[in-house]
Every structure is written in C-alpha cells, then in structure tokens.
Amino acid sequence: MCQNNQQNPSHFQGSPEEQQVANTVEIGFQTYTQGMKFFDPHVHMTSRTTDDYQALADAGVVALIEPAFWLGQPRTGLSSFKDYFASLVGWERFRSSQFGIKHYCTIGLNSREANNEALAEEVMEILPLYLQKEGVVGVGEIGFDDQTALEEKYYRAQLELAKQFHLPVQVHTPHRDKKQGTERSMAIALEHGIDPKMVIIDHNNEETVKSVLDKGFYAAFTIYPFTKMGNERMVEIVKQYGPERIMVNSAADWGISDPLAIPKTAALMKIKGISEKDIQLVTYQNALDAFAQSGQINESDFIGGLGIDQTQKFNGNTILRGGQQPRVNKDSLIIQ
Ligand SMILES: [Zn+2]
C-alpha cells in the first residue's frame, strides 16, 4: 500500500477492504467495534498514564490482567519486589477502577531477574503470600529470556507454585531463539505434570502457533509495533487456525507499545471478514476462560461496567491532584 494514499484516503485506489482500513484514519477504528467489549490479558498499566486508562475504557476494554515483570532496570533488593507486588494488588487496581476497568494481575519472578540468584531466592520466599491474594489470576509472567540455567531453575520452581495454588501459568517466551524457547517451556510444563489448559504461552508468532495449539496449550499473541506481531499478521493467523484457544494482548509497557492494540485488531478483523463471534473469542472470551480457571474472575463483576467514582480514595490517596475535579469528558478541547 502506498504511503501517500494512506495519508490521503480520499484519493485511495485499492480494494474495498484496503479502502476501509485507510478510512479509519479519518473516521476512527471504533466505527467497527461498536458494542464490542474487550479483555486485555497482558498489559503493564503501572507504566502507563491515566490518558491510556481513559482511552482503554472509551474503546470498550472492560477488564485487564497486569503480569508482574521487570521494570527496565534490575531491582536491587527484596523491598522493591514487595512494593511492586503490593502495588499490583493495591494502588494499580484502584487506579484502574477509577476508569471503570476491572484489574487483575499475575504474580511471579520474571525471567531476567531470575538470573540474580541471591535475590531470586528471597523473592521465591514471598511469592506464596501474594499468590493467595484476591484478584491474582495466575503465576506470571515467567519463563525464559536468555534461556540460562537459573531461568530454568526458577521457571520450574514457579510451576510447582502454580500447581500448589491451582493457578494458571502465564509464560513469557524469549525474543531470541523463540522456537526453541517455546518448545522448551512447554516440555518443562508437561514434565511437571501441568495440564496444558492451565498454561498460556505468550508472544507467539507464525513459527510457534501450530505446535502450541497442537499440544493443547493456550496461544497468546502480543500485538506490538515493529517487533512481535503486527495485527495484519494476526488476522491471517485467526483465518488459518480459527479462534479456539487463541487470545490477543497488547503487552503495552514502558517501551514503544500500543494499549489499544486489541480494539484496533478487532476492527481490522471485522473489516477483513472475520465473524464477530470469532473476534469476541480471541479478544475477550478465551482470555476470560483461561484465567477464570484461577477461581478469581467473576464476569458479572465487570460485564455491566464498574461504577466510577473518581472521588474515591485508596489509603487516603486519590488519582486527582490538588483541587482537580473528576474528569467527565476527555474529548473536550478546553482543558480546565
Ligand atoms: Zn509483559
């Protein structure tokens, strides 16, 4: 598709589908997602702003899962982990509720920081405490990054925790040697006697999807600009493999990423002829089914929308800064 045409949709000369995609620049992708509800099973809201929360709510995202991960630089002590886990089940959940979005999380020791053995041992000690907290829907995100011996040691140890607490496992697969890392993650999970239905293999691509589905695991796809998966490729995957056990996520974090990846992908699927039922499965229902195995998700808590009261407080603190009024209309040009 020619760049000029994309910028000037009125002169576009493509197929009707390409024309529709180009037109969304002017009319907004939400024209195609009216009435749809979305569940993002992987998004790091701690790294995002209140504008992102507002945009997610406006786009129909009603619930999300925030996996514990690394923060871009290594933590130097156990207290940093404690405070981070506490914020995932506390302050961040509150912030999300202020925009009407139900917030869940998964708790785990991420693969990068598994390589600091002394600290990893301490983190393993406190994980059981957080895994039992309300709204914790899995052990995650855990798995391989550089595929080191220590990563394997703590991946195995956390699979055992998942078994002990009857929680689903959210598996991060590596960027490098993805195929091999994915196969190894699945083989180890099976070795520990974990039902593949309890395991969500994340960050799949065309190379890994068939094997993940064939073995009975859930296959999650991260729509991430420039690296993991574009959403045009995602459409093709759903066309080829169908919607069963497939889910889409944004994995939006502190890097260049798009928290609206799911509703945008749903719009593209609609334009490209995927049925609304199948769109609903891969952008909402499958993630819900997978993580509801934790016993911690009750759809009726959010399906009708959360009541929003931005005057509420969490431990005496609110999302409103001194004297601010709760926001009512984000689209207003006037910023008071
Ligand atoms: Zn992540």
Tab-separated table of C-alpha atoms and ligand atoms in Angstrom:
chain	number	residue	atom	x	y	z
A	1	MET	CA	0.000	0.000	0.000
A	2	CYS	CA	1.361	3.392	-0.997
A	3	GLN	CA	2.160	5.784	1.829
A	4	ASN	CA	0.626	8.793	0.062
A	5	ASN	CA	-2.665	7.021	-0.350
A	6	GLN	CA	-2.697	6.155	3.333
A	7	GLN	CA	-2.332	9.791	4.233
A	8	ASN	CA	-4.920	10.908	1.742
A	9	PRO	CA	-7.709	8.360	1.863
A	10	SER	CA	-9.986	10.309	-0.485
A	11	HIS	CA	-7.622	9.526	-3.379
A	12	PHE	CA	-7.200	5.917	-2.400
A	13	GLN	CA	-7.200	3.371	-5.207
A	14	GLY	CA	-7.215	-0.044	-3.582
A	15	SER	CA	-9.522	-2.924	-2.821
A	16	PRO	CA	-12.681	-2.085	-0.834
A	17	GLU	CA	-11.031	-3.664	2.228
A	18	GLU	CA	-7.888	-1.555	1.872
A	19	GLN	CA	-10.102	1.482	1.373
A	20	GLN	CA	-11.908	0.732	4.651
A	21	VAL	CA	-8.636	0.321	6.522
A	22	ALA	CA	-7.378	3.625	5.132
A	23	ASN	CA	-10.617	5.369	6.033
A	24	THR	CA	-10.259	4.500	9.718
A	25	VAL	CA	-7.587	7.214	9.909
A	26	GLU	CA	-10.386	9.735	9.389
A	27	ILE	CA	-13.419	8.061	10.921
A	28	GLY	CA	-11.712	6.204	13.791
A	29	PHE	CA	-11.365	2.448	14.216
A	30	GLN	CA	-14.197	2.462	16.761
A	31	THR	CA	-16.692	2.696	13.920
A	32	TYR	CA	-16.045	-1.042	13.516
A	33	THR	CA	-16.069	-2.054	17.173
A	34	GLN	CA	-19.351	-0.506	18.339
A	35	GLY	CA	-20.871	-2.594	21.107
A	36	MET	CA	-17.832	-4.876	21.448
A	37	LYS	CA	-16.211	-5.494	24.817
A	38	PHE	CA	-12.558	-6.422	25.254
A	39	PHE	CA	-10.364	-8.194	27.809
A	40	ASP	CA	-6.618	-7.474	27.626
A	41	PRO	CA	-4.869	-10.390	29.364
A	42	HIS	CA	-1.408	-8.778	29.279
A	43	VAL	CA	-0.811	-5.075	29.830
A	44	HIS	CA	1.599	-3.304	32.193
A	45	MET	CA	-0.533	-0.396	33.347
A	46	THR	CA	1.957	0.659	36.024
A	47	SER	CA	3.981	2.054	33.114
A	48	ARG	CA	1.028	3.858	31.510
A	49	THR	CA	-0.812	7.088	32.112
A	50	THR	CA	-4.367	7.940	33.103
A	51	ASP	CA	-4.938	9.008	29.466
A	52	ASP	CA	-4.279	5.393	28.492
A	53	TYR	CA	-6.814	4.159	31.040
A	54	GLN	CA	-9.370	6.612	29.675
A	55	ALA	CA	-8.648	5.542	26.084
A	56	LEU	CA	-8.976	1.859	27.003
A	57	ALA	CA	-12.315	2.470	28.715
A	58	ASP	CA	-13.559	4.520	25.745
A	59	ALA	CA	-12.537	1.707	23.361
A	60	GLY	CA	-14.529	-0.951	25.237
A	61	VAL	CA	-11.823	-2.627	27.351
A	62	VAL	CA	-13.720	-3.754	30.458
A	63	ALA	CA	-11.091	-5.900	32.173
A	64	LEU	CA	-7.365	-6.486	32.016
A	65	ILE	CA	-4.557	-8.521	33.533
A	66	GLU	CA	-1.285	-6.943	34.581
A	67	PRO	CA	1.512	-9.519	34.768
A	68	ALA	CA	4.449	-8.886	37.101
A	69	PHE	CA	7.547	-8.184	35.023
A	70	TRP	CA	10.854	-6.356	35.178
A	71	LEU	CA	10.896	-2.599	35.220
A	72	GLY	CA	13.541	-1.872	32.588
A	73	GLN	CA	16.356	-1.937	35.114
A	74	PRO	CA	17.180	-4.585	37.677
A	75	ARG	CA	15.782	-4.294	41.210
A	76	THR	CA	18.450	-4.234	43.883
A	77	GLY	CA	16.558	-5.623	46.847
A	78	LEU	CA	13.576	-7.601	48.052
A	79	SER	CA	11.727	-4.489	49.207
A	80	SER	CA	11.404	-3.291	45.604
A	81	PHE	CA	9.691	-6.562	44.697
A	82	LYS	CA	7.402	-6.356	47.714
A	83	ASP	CA	6.338	-2.814	46.913
A	84	TYR	CA	5.798	-3.696	43.252
A	85	PHE	CA	3.645	-6.760	44.029
A	86	ALA	CA	1.722	-4.721	46.597
A	87	SER	CA	1.032	-2.024	44.005
A	88	LEU	CA	-0.295	-4.634	41.519
A	89	VAL	CA	-2.912	-5.808	44.003
A	90	GLY	CA	-3.446	-2.362	45.522
A	91	TRP	CA	-2.832	1.053	44.030
A	92	GLU	CA	-2.836	-0.002	40.375
A	93	ARG	CA	-6.083	-1.922	40.815
A	94	PHE	CA	-7.581	1.189	42.382
A	95	ARG	CA	-6.332	3.432	39.571
A	96	SER	CA	-7.913	1.085	37.022
A	97	SER	CA	-11.227	1.055	38.888
A	98	GLN	CA	-11.326	4.840	38.621
A	99	PHE	CA	-11.763	4.403	34.868
A	100	GLY	CA	-14.292	1.588	35.177
A	101	ILE	CA	-11.867	-1.177	34.215
A	102	LYS	CA	-11.593	-4.365	36.268
A	103	HIS	CA	-7.931	-5.007	37.079
A	104	TYR	CA	-6.427	-8.441	37.755
A	105	CYS	CA	-2.788	-9.433	37.935
A	106	THR	CA	-0.428	-12.362	37.764
A	107	ILE	CA	2.452	-12.568	40.208
A	108	GLY	CA	5.851	-14.102	39.573
A	109	LEU	CA	9.584	-13.705	39.323
A	110	ASN	CA	10.362	-12.578	35.765
A	111	SER	CA	12.974	-14.428	33.734
A	112	ARG	CA	15.524	-11.611	33.595
A	113	GLU	CA	15.719	-11.156	37.328
A	114	ALA	CA	15.779	-14.916	37.860
A	115	ASN	CA	19.431	-14.555	36.910
A	116	ASN	CA	20.216	-12.818	40.219
A	117	GLU	CA	20.229	-15.985	42.315
A	118	ALA	CA	20.600	-14.441	45.773
A	119	LEU	CA	17.669	-12.070	45.202
A	120	ALA	CA	15.636	-14.726	43.363
A	121	GLU	CA	15.801	-16.971	46.434
A	122	GLU	CA	14.361	-14.175	48.561
A	123	VAL	CA	11.600	-13.437	46.035
A	124	MET	CA	10.599	-17.112	45.948
A	125	GLU	CA	10.029	-16.911	49.703
A	126	ILE	CA	7.429	-14.128	49.416
A	127	LEU	CA	5.594	-15.309	46.273
A	128	PRO	CA	3.146	-17.613	48.133
A	129	LEU	CA	1.913	-14.660	50.166
A	130	TYR	CA	0.954	-12.697	47.043
A	131	LEU	CA	-0.334	-15.687	45.044
A	132	GLN	CA	-3.120	-16.088	47.599
A	133	LYS	CA	-4.363	-12.532	47.331
A	134	GLU	CA	-7.712	-11.638	45.831
A	135	GLY	CA	-7.613	-10.829	42.107
A	136	VAL	CA	-4.376	-12.743	41.458
A	137	VAL	CA	-5.311	-14.912	38.485
A	138	GLY	CA	-2.060	-16.706	37.729
A	139	VAL	CA	1.664	-17.139	38.134
A	140	GLY	CA	3.324	-14.863	35.614
A	141	GLU	CA	4.949	-13.739	33.571
A	142	ILE	CA	7.598	-16.409	33.963
A	143	GLY	CA	9.738	-18.459	31.610
A	144	PHE	CA	12.832	-17.931	29.512
A	145	ASP	CA	14.658	-14.841	28.314
A	146	ASP	CA	18.291	-15.804	27.656
A	147	GLN	CA	17.492	-19.460	28.373
A	148	THR	CA	20.028	-19.735	31.200
A	149	ALA	CA	20.244	-22.465	33.853
A	150	LEU	CA	18.977	-20.057	36.526
A	151	GLU	CA	15.971	-19.086	34.405
A	152	GLU	CA	15.129	-22.762	34.126
A	153	LYS	CA	15.574	-23.309	37.869
A	154	TYR	CA	13.098	-20.568	38.802
A	155	TYR	CA	10.696	-21.389	35.992
A	156	ARG	CA	10.460	-24.936	37.366
A	157	ALA	CA	10.120	-23.719	40.949
A	158	GLN	CA	7.275	-21.395	39.975
A	159	LEU	CA	5.493	-24.127	38.000
A	160	GLU	CA	5.404	-26.036	41.264
A	161	LEU	CA	3.903	-22.984	42.991
A	162	ALA	CA	1.244	-22.773	40.275
A	163	LYS	CA	0.353	-26.395	40.932
A	164	GLN	CA	0.253	-25.848	44.668
A	165	PHE	CA	-2.076	-22.832	44.382
A	166	HIS	CA	-4.126	-24.219	41.446
A	167	LEU	CA	-3.339	-21.184	39.318
A	168	PRO	CA	-2.895	-20.792	35.564
A	169	VAL	CA	0.629	-20.024	34.309
A	170	GLN	CA	1.432	-17.092	32.018
A	171	VAL	CA	4.592	-17.954	30.105
A	172	HIS	CA	6.820	-15.305	28.558
A	173	THR	CA	8.672	-16.749	25.562
A	174	PRO	CA	12.056	-15.327	24.513
A	175	HIS	CA	12.651	-12.959	21.607
A	176	ARG	CA	15.833	-14.777	20.632
A	177	ASP	CA	15.621	-18.458	19.674
A	178	LYS	CA	11.868	-18.191	20.112
A	179	LYS	CA	11.003	-21.534	18.573
A	180	GLN	CA	13.425	-23.447	20.769
A	181	GLY	CA	12.489	-21.436	23.898
A	182	THR	CA	8.794	-22.054	23.337
A	183	GLU	CA	9.245	-25.802	22.848
A	184	ARG	CA	11.388	-25.987	25.965
A	185	SER	CA	8.837	-24.017	28.037
A	186	MET	CA	6.059	-26.412	27.031
A	187	ALA	CA	8.144	-29.560	27.548
A	188	ILE	CA	9.105	-28.458	31.070
A	189	ALA	CA	5.497	-27.615	31.974
A	190	LEU	CA	4.401	-31.079	30.832
A	191	GLU	CA	7.289	-32.647	32.725
A	192	HIS	CA	5.915	-31.029	35.903
A	193	GLY	CA	2.554	-32.634	35.237
A	194	ILE	CA	0.738	-29.385	34.470
A	195	ASP	CA	-2.391	-29.577	32.323
A	196	PRO	CA	-1.678	-27.596	29.123
A	197	LYS	CA	-5.124	-25.981	29.516
A	198	MET	CA	-3.698	-24.223	32.597
A	199	VAL	CA	-0.805	-22.708	30.622
A	200	ILE	CA	-0.948	-19.593	28.456
A	201	ILE	CA	2.069	-19.479	26.163
A	202	ASP	CA	2.624	-15.825	25.310
A	203	HIS	CA	4.264	-13.832	22.499
A	204	ASN	CA	3.591	-16.440	19.811
A	205	ASN	CA	4.185	-15.971	16.100
A	206	GLU	CA	3.681	-17.931	12.878
A	207	GLU	CA	6.601	-20.138	13.787
A	208	THR	CA	5.280	-21.315	17.153
A	209	VAL	CA	1.475	-21.256	16.955
A	210	LYS	CA	0.846	-24.675	15.431
A	211	SER	CA	2.894	-26.578	17.968
A	212	VAL	CA	1.370	-24.667	20.920
A	213	LEU	CA	-2.197	-25.377	19.778
A	214	ASP	CA	-1.447	-28.990	18.821
A	215	LYS	CA	-0.131	-29.661	22.325
A	216	GLY	CA	-3.312	-28.247	23.915
A	217	PHE	CA	-1.890	-25.012	25.381
A	218	TYR	CA	-3.460	-21.562	25.081
A	219	ALA	CA	-1.659	-19.406	22.492
A	220	ALA	CA	-1.446	-15.688	23.258
A	221	PHE	CA	-0.269	-13.131	20.713
A	222	THR	CA	1.207	-9.769	21.547
A	223	ILE	CA	0.387	-7.066	19.028
A	224	TYR	CA	3.457	-4.914	19.424
A	225	PRO	CA	4.628	-2.349	16.904
A	226	PHE	CA	7.743	-3.240	14.896
A	227	THR	CA	8.746	-6.397	16.750
A	228	LYS	CA	6.478	-9.208	17.892
A	229	MET	CA	3.363	-9.257	15.700
A	230	GLY	CA	1.582	-6.735	13.528
A	231	ASN	CA	-2.199	-7.022	13.510
A	232	GLU	CA	-2.418	-7.820	9.798
A	233	ARG	CA	-0.404	-10.965	10.502
A	234	MET	CA	-2.746	-11.664	13.434
A	235	VAL	CA	-5.771	-11.600	11.148
A	236	GLU	CA	-4.116	-14.192	8.915
A	237	ILE	CA	-3.374	-16.451	11.882
A	238	VAL	CA	-7.010	-16.439	13.013
A	239	LYS	CA	-8.120	-17.112	9.424
A	240	GLN	CA	-5.754	-20.058	9.246
A	241	TYR	CA	-6.129	-21.621	12.709
A	242	GLY	CA	-9.584	-20.466	13.807
A	243	PRO	CA	-10.318	-18.846	17.171
A	244	GLU	CA	-10.018	-21.768	19.584
A	245	ARG	CA	-7.542	-21.196	22.483
A	246	ILE	CA	-6.119	-18.104	20.750
A	247	MET	CA	-6.026	-14.729	22.507
A	248	VAL	CA	-4.664	-11.311	21.633
A	249	ASN	CA	-2.948	-8.889	24.009
A	250	SER	CA	-1.187	-5.524	23.860
A	251	ALA	CA	1.633	-6.168	26.367
A	252	ALA	CA	1.822	-2.372	26.489
A	253	ASP	CA	4.583	-1.324	28.879
A	254	TRP	CA	7.254	1.366	29.246
A	255	GLY	CA	8.517	0.681	25.706
A	256	ILE	CA	7.015	1.780	22.399
A	257	SER	CA	3.737	-0.089	22.500
A	258	ASP	CA	0.021	0.437	21.916
A	259	PRO	CA	-2.517	-0.130	24.709
A	260	LEU	CA	-5.305	-0.003	22.095
A	261	ALA	CA	-3.834	-2.954	20.191
A	262	ILE	CA	-6.808	-5.222	20.963
A	263	PRO	CA	-9.691	-2.965	19.837
A	264	LYS	CA	-7.668	-1.932	16.775
A	265	THR	CA	-7.051	-5.573	15.899
A	266	ALA	CA	-10.755	-6.318	16.397
A	267	ALA	CA	-11.610	-3.512	13.942
A	268	LEU	CA	-9.175	-4.891	11.399
A	269	MET	CA	-10.599	-8.400	11.827
A	270	LYS	CA	-14.091	-7.041	11.234
A	271	ILE	CA	-13.003	-5.275	8.051
A	272	LYS	CA	-11.193	-8.404	6.867
A	273	GLY	CA	-14.305	-10.540	7.236
A	274	ILE	CA	-13.729	-12.442	10.485
A	275	SER	CA	-17.054	-13.105	12.209
A	276	GLU	CA	-17.990	-11.084	15.270
A	277	LYS	CA	-18.287	-14.321	17.232
A	278	ASP	CA	-14.695	-15.286	16.455
A	279	ILE	CA	-13.480	-11.751	17.210
A	280	GLN	CA	-15.185	-11.966	20.583
A	281	LEU	CA	-13.421	-15.256	21.315
A	282	VAL	CA	-9.904	-14.022	20.590
A	283	THR	CA	-10.282	-10.544	22.099
A	284	TYR	CA	-12.360	-11.395	25.169
A	285	GLN	CA	-13.780	-14.831	25.904
A	286	ASN	CA	-10.742	-17.121	25.549
A	287	ALA	CA	-8.640	-14.986	27.904
A	288	LEU	CA	-11.519	-14.913	30.356
A	289	ASP	CA	-11.937	-18.706	30.205
A	290	ALA	CA	-8.212	-19.342	30.581
A	291	PHE	CA	-7.636	-17.117	33.598
A	292	ALA	CA	-11.029	-17.789	35.220
A	293	GLN	CA	-9.571	-21.230	35.985
A	294	SER	CA	-7.963	-19.410	38.913
A	295	GLY	CA	-11.401	-19.136	40.502
A	296	GLN	CA	-10.684	-15.415	40.885
A	297	ILE	CA	-12.667	-13.976	37.968
A	298	ASN	CA	-16.358	-13.328	38.093
A	299	GLU	CA	-17.548	-11.865	34.802
A	300	SER	CA	-20.602	-10.325	36.431
A	301	ASP	CA	-18.220	-8.033	38.349
A	302	PHE	CA	-17.409	-6.086	35.187
A	303	ILE	CA	-19.677	-7.063	32.306
A	304	GLY	CA	-22.206	-4.401	33.230
A	305	GLY	CA	-19.434	-1.852	33.799
A	306	LEU	CA	-17.871	-0.816	37.102
A	307	GLY	CA	-19.406	2.156	38.822
A	308	ILE	CA	-16.912	5.008	38.537
A	309	ASP	CA	-16.455	7.465	41.338
A	310	GLN	CA	-13.247	9.439	40.922
A	311	THR	CA	-13.701	10.996	44.343
A	312	GLN	CA	-12.913	7.612	45.933
A	313	LYS	CA	-9.666	7.177	47.809
A	314	PHE	CA	-7.128	4.396	48.264
A	315	ASN	CA	-5.316	4.598	51.601
A	316	GLY	CA	-6.256	8.266	51.686
A	317	ASN	CA	-4.838	8.952	48.218
A	318	THR	CA	-6.797	9.711	45.030
A	319	ILE	CA	-5.961	9.970	41.325
A	320	LEU	CA	-6.992	13.618	41.492
A	321	ARG	CA	-4.234	16.141	42.135
A	322	GLY	CA	-4.849	19.101	44.415
A	323	GLY	CA	-8.224	20.672	43.669
A	324	GLN	CA	-8.852	18.756	40.399
A	325	GLN	CA	-12.413	17.841	39.526
A	326	PRO	CA	-13.152	14.297	38.347
A	327	ARG	CA	-12.851	14.222	34.561
A	328	VAL	CA	-16.111	13.906	32.700
A	329	ASN	CA	-15.331	14.439	29.034
A	330	LYS	CA	-11.850	13.711	27.688
A	331	ASP	CA	-12.712	14.908	24.169
A	332	SER	CA	-13.452	18.432	25.261
A	333	LEU	CA	-10.941	20.815	23.662
A	334	ILE	CA	-10.900	23.001	26.733
A	335	ILE	CA	-8.550	21.747	29.479
A	336	GLN	CA	-9.613	23.257	32.767
B	1	ZN	ZN	4.900	-8.397	29.636
